Short mmCIF file of C-alpha atoms and ligand atoms in Angstrom, two decimals:
data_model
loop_
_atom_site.label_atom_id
_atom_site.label_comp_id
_atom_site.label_asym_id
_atom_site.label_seq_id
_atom_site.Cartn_x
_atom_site.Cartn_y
_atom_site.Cartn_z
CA UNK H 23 126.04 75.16 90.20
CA UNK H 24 128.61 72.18 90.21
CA UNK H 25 126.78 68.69 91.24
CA UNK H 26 130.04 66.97 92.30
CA UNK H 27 130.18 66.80 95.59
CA UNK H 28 134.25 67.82 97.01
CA UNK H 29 135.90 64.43 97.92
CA UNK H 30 139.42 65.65 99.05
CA UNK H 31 140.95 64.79 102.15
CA UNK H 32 137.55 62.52 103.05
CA UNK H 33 139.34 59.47 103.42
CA UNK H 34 139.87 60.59 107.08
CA UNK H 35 136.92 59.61 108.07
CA UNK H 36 136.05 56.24 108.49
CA UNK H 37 132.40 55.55 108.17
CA UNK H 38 130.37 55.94 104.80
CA UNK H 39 128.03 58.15 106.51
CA UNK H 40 130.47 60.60 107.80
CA UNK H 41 132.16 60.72 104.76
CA UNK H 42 128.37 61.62 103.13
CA UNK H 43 127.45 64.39 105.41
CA UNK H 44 131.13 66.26 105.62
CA UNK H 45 131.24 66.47 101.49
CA UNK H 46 127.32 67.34 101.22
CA UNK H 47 128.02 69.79 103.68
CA UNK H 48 130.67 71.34 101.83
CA UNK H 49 129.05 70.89 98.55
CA UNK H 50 126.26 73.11 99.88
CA UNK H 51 129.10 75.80 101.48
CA UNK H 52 129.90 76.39 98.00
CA UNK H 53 127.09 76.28 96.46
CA UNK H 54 123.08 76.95 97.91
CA UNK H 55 122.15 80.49 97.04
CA UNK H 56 119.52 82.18 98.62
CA UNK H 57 115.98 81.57 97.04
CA UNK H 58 114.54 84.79 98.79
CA UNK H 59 117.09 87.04 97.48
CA UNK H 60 119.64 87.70 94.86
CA UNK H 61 122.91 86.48 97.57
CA UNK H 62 124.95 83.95 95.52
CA UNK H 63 125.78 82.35 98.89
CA UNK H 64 124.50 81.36 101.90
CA UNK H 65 126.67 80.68 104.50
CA UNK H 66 127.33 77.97 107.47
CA UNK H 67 125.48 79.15 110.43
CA UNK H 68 128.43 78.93 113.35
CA UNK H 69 127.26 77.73 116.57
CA UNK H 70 125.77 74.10 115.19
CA UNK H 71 129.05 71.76 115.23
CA UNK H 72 126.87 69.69 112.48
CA UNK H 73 127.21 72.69 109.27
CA UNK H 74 123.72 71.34 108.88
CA UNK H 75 122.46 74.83 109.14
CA UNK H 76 122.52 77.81 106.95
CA UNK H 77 121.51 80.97 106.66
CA UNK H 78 121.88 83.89 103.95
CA UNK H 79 124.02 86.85 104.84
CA UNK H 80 121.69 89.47 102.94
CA UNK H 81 118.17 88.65 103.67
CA UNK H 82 119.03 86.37 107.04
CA UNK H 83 116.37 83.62 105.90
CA UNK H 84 117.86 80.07 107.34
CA UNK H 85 118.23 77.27 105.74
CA UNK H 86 118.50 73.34 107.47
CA UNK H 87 119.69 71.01 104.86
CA UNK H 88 119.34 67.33 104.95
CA UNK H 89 120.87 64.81 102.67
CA UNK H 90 120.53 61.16 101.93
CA UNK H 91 121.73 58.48 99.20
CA UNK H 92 117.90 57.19 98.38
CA UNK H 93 115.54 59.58 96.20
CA UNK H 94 113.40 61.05 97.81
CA UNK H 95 110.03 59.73 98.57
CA UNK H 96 106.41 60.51 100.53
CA UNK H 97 108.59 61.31 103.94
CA UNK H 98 111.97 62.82 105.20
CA UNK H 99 112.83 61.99 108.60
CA UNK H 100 113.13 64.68 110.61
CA UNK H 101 114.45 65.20 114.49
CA UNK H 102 112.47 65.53 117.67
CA UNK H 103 108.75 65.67 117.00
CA UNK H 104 108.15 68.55 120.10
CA UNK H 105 110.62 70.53 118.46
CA UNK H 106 109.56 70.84 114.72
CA UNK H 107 106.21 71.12 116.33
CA UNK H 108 107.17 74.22 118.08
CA UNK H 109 109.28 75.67 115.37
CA UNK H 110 105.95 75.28 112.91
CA UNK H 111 103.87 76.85 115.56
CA UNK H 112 106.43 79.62 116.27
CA UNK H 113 106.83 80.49 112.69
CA UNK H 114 110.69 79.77 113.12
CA UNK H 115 111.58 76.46 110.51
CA UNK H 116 114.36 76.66 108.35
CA UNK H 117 113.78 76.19 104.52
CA UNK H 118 113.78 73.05 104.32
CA UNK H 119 116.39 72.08 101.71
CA UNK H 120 116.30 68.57 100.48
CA UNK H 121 119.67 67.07 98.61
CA UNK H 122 119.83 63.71 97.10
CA UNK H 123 123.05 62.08 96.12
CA UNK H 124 124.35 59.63 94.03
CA UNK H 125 126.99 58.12 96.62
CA UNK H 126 129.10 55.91 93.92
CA UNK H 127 129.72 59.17 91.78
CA UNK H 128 129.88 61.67 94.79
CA UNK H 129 127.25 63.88 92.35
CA UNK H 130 124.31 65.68 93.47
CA UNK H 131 121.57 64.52 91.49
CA UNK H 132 118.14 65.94 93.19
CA UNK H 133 117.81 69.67 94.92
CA UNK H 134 114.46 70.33 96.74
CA UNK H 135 113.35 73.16 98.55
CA UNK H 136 110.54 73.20 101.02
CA UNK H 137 110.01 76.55 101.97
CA UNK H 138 109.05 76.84 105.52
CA UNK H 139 105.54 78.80 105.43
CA UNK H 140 105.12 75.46 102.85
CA UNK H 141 104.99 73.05 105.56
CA UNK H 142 101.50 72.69 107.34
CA UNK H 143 101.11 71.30 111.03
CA UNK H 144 99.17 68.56 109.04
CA UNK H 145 102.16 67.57 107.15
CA UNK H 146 104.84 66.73 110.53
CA UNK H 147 103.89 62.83 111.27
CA UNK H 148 104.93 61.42 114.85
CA UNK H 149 107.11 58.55 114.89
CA UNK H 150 106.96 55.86 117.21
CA UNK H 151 109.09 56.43 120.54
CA UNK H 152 112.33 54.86 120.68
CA UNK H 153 112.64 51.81 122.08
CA UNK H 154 113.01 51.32 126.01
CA UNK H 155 116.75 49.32 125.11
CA UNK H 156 117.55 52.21 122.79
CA UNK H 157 119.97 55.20 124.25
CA UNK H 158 117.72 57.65 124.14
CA UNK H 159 114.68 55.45 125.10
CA UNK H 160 111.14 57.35 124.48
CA UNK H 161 112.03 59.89 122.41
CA UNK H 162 109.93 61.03 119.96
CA UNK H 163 110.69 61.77 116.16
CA UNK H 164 109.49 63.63 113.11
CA UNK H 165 108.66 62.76 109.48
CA UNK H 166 107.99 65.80 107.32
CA UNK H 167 105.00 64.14 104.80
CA UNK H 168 105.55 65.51 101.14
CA UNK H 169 102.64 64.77 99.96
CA UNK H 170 100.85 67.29 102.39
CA UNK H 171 102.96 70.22 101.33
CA UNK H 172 101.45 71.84 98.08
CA UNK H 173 103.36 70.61 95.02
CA UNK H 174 103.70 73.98 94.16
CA UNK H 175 105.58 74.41 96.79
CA UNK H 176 108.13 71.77 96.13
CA UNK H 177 110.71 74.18 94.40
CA UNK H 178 112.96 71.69 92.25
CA UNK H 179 116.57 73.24 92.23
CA UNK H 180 118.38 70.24 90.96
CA UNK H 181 116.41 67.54 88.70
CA UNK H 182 117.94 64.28 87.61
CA UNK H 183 121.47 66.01 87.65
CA UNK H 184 120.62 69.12 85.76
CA UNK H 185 120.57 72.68 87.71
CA UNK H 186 117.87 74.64 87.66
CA UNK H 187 118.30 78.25 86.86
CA UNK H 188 118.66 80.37 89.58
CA UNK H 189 115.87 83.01 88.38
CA UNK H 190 113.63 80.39 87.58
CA UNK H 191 113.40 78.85 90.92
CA UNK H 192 114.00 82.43 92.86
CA UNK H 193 110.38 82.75 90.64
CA UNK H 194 109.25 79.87 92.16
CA UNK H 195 109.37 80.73 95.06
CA UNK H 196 108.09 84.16 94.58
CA UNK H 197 105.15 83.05 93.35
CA UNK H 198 104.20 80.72 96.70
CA UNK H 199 106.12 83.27 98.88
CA UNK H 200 102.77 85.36 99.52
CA UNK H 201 101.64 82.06 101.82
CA UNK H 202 104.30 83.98 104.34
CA UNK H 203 102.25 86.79 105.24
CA UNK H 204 99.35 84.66 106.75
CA UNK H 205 99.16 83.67 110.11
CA UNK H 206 100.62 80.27 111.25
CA UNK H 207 97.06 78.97 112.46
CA UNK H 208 95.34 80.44 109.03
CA UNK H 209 98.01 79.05 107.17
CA UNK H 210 97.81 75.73 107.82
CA UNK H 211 94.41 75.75 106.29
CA UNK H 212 95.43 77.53 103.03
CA UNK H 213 98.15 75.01 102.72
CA UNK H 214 95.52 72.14 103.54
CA UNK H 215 93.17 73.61 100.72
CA UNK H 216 95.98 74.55 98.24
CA UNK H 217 97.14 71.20 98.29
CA UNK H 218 93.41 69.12 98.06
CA UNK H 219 92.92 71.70 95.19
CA UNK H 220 95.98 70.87 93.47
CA UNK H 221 95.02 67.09 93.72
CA UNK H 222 92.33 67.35 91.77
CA UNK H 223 94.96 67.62 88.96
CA UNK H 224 93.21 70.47 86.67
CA UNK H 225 93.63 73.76 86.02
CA UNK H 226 89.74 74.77 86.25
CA UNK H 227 87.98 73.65 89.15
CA UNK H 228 84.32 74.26 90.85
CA UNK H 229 83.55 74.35 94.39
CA UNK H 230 81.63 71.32 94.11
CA UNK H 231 85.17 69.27 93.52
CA UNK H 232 86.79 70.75 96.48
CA UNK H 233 83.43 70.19 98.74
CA UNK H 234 83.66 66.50 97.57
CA UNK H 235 87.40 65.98 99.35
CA UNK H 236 85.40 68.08 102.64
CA UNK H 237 85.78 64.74 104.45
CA UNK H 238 90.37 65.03 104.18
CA UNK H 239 89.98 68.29 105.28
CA UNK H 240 87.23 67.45 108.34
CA UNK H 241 90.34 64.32 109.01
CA UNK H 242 93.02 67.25 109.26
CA UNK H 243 90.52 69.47 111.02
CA UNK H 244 88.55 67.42 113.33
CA UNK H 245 88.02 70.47 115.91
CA UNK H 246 85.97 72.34 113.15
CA UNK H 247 82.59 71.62 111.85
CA UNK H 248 82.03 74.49 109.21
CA UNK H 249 84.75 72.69 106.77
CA UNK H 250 82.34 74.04 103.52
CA UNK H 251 82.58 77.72 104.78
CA UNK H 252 86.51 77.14 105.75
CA UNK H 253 86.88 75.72 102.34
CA UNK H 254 85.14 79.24 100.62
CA UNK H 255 87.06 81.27 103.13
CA UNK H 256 90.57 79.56 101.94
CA UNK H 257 90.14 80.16 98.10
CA UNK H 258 89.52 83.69 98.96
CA UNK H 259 92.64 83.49 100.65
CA UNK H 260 94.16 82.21 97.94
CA UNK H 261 92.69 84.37 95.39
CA UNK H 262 94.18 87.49 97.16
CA UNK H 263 97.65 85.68 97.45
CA UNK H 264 97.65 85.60 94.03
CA UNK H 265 97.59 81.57 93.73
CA UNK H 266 93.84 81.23 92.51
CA UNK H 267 91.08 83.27 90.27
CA UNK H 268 87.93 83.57 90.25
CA UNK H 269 85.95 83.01 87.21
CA UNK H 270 82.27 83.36 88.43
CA UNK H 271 79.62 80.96 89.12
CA UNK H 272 81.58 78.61 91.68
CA UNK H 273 84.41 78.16 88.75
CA UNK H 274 87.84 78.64 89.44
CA UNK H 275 90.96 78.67 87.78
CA UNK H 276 94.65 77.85 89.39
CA UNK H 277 97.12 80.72 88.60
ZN1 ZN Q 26 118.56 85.99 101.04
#
């Protein structure tokens, strides 16, 4: 994987911004494998006029990739809030693939995937509508929060300039790719759990440490009132995808 981005022939194009999106766009053209399978390549998906959109040839997964000049922090803005709603609900986001640049050296020097089972209703924030003197006055945007998609689930494929090997991150992603087979509605509660069990920062854990963040998950969950038995109900869940064991006596251990 190369991290310069392609800079020939960009001086057609007048704004910085343009210039940004037609060489990241190309950079990932020749680059982005799949994560899902062993393609090399994944390839432009034709029909968007912004090559924004990929998808892999083999194993048809899609891919939406969004680039910006600032690292990357709690949220990525995303487009219409209906929309990514619906696509969540649908099962039908993209991987969600996350490139940060350096724009004075045209290099790439951060690669994140978000996988799209990853990425919990919880985690899409509303923006406020646009402005009533704004063109498209009232409409309503997106952030996708980081912080409420499981860090496992943050698959690094570029860090500080360095490539990641391809079988370690297609690993990666194995490992969290299990999360796919659950239903939309059930998964957004083992993402909800994964990730307040992550936060406690260890590798053992008891039930009594998840119980005592009930009242985040109650905040994400307002409709139900049997959080503790949703909670017990999740780490099974995640015991038989393979992300969490059991060690006996309300102990648990993160796999
Ligand atoms: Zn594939």
């Amino acid at each position: 994987m190369d991290t310069a981005l392609p800079i020939e022939n960009l001086e057609r194009y007048h704004s910085a911004s343009q210039r940004a999106r037609v060489a990241t766009e190309a950079w990932a053209s020749a680059n982005l494998y799949c994560v899902n399978c062993d393609s090399p390549r994944l390839e432009p998906t034709p029909a968007n006029f912004h090559a924004t959109d990929f998808h892999c040839p083999k194993c048809r997964d899609p891919f939406q990739l969004k680039g910006q000049s600032k690292p990357f922090g709690n949220r990525i803005v995303d487009s219409a809030y209906s929309k990514m709603m619906a696509a969540i609900i649908s099962d039908r986001a993209p991987h969600f693939v996350l490139l940060h640049y350096a724009p004075d050296r045209w290099r790439v020097l951060n690669l994140l995937l978000i996988p799209h089972f990853a990425i919990p209703k919880s985690a899409i924030e509303k923006r406020k509508p646009l402005s009533d003197t704004a063109r498209r006055a009232g409409w309503i945007g997106c952030n996708i929060v980081l912080t409420s998609v499981p860090d496992i689930a943050r698959v690094p494929i570029i860090v500080n300039g360095v490539a990641e090997k391809p079988s370690d991150v297609r690993r990666r992603f194995r490992h969290v790719r299990p999360l796919a087979e659950l239903t939309v509605e059930e998964r957004g509660w083992t993402l909800d759990v994964l990730t307040v069990v992550r936060s406690l920062r260890r590798t053992q854990f008891a039930l009594d440490d998840v119980y005592a963040r009930e009242d985040k998950l109650s905040r994400l969950h307002p409709d139900n009132r049997h959080v503790r038995d949703k909670i017990r109900q999740q780490l099974q869940v995640l015991r038989d995808k393979g992300l969490v064991e059991f060690l006996g006596r309300g102990s648990y251990r993160l796999r």
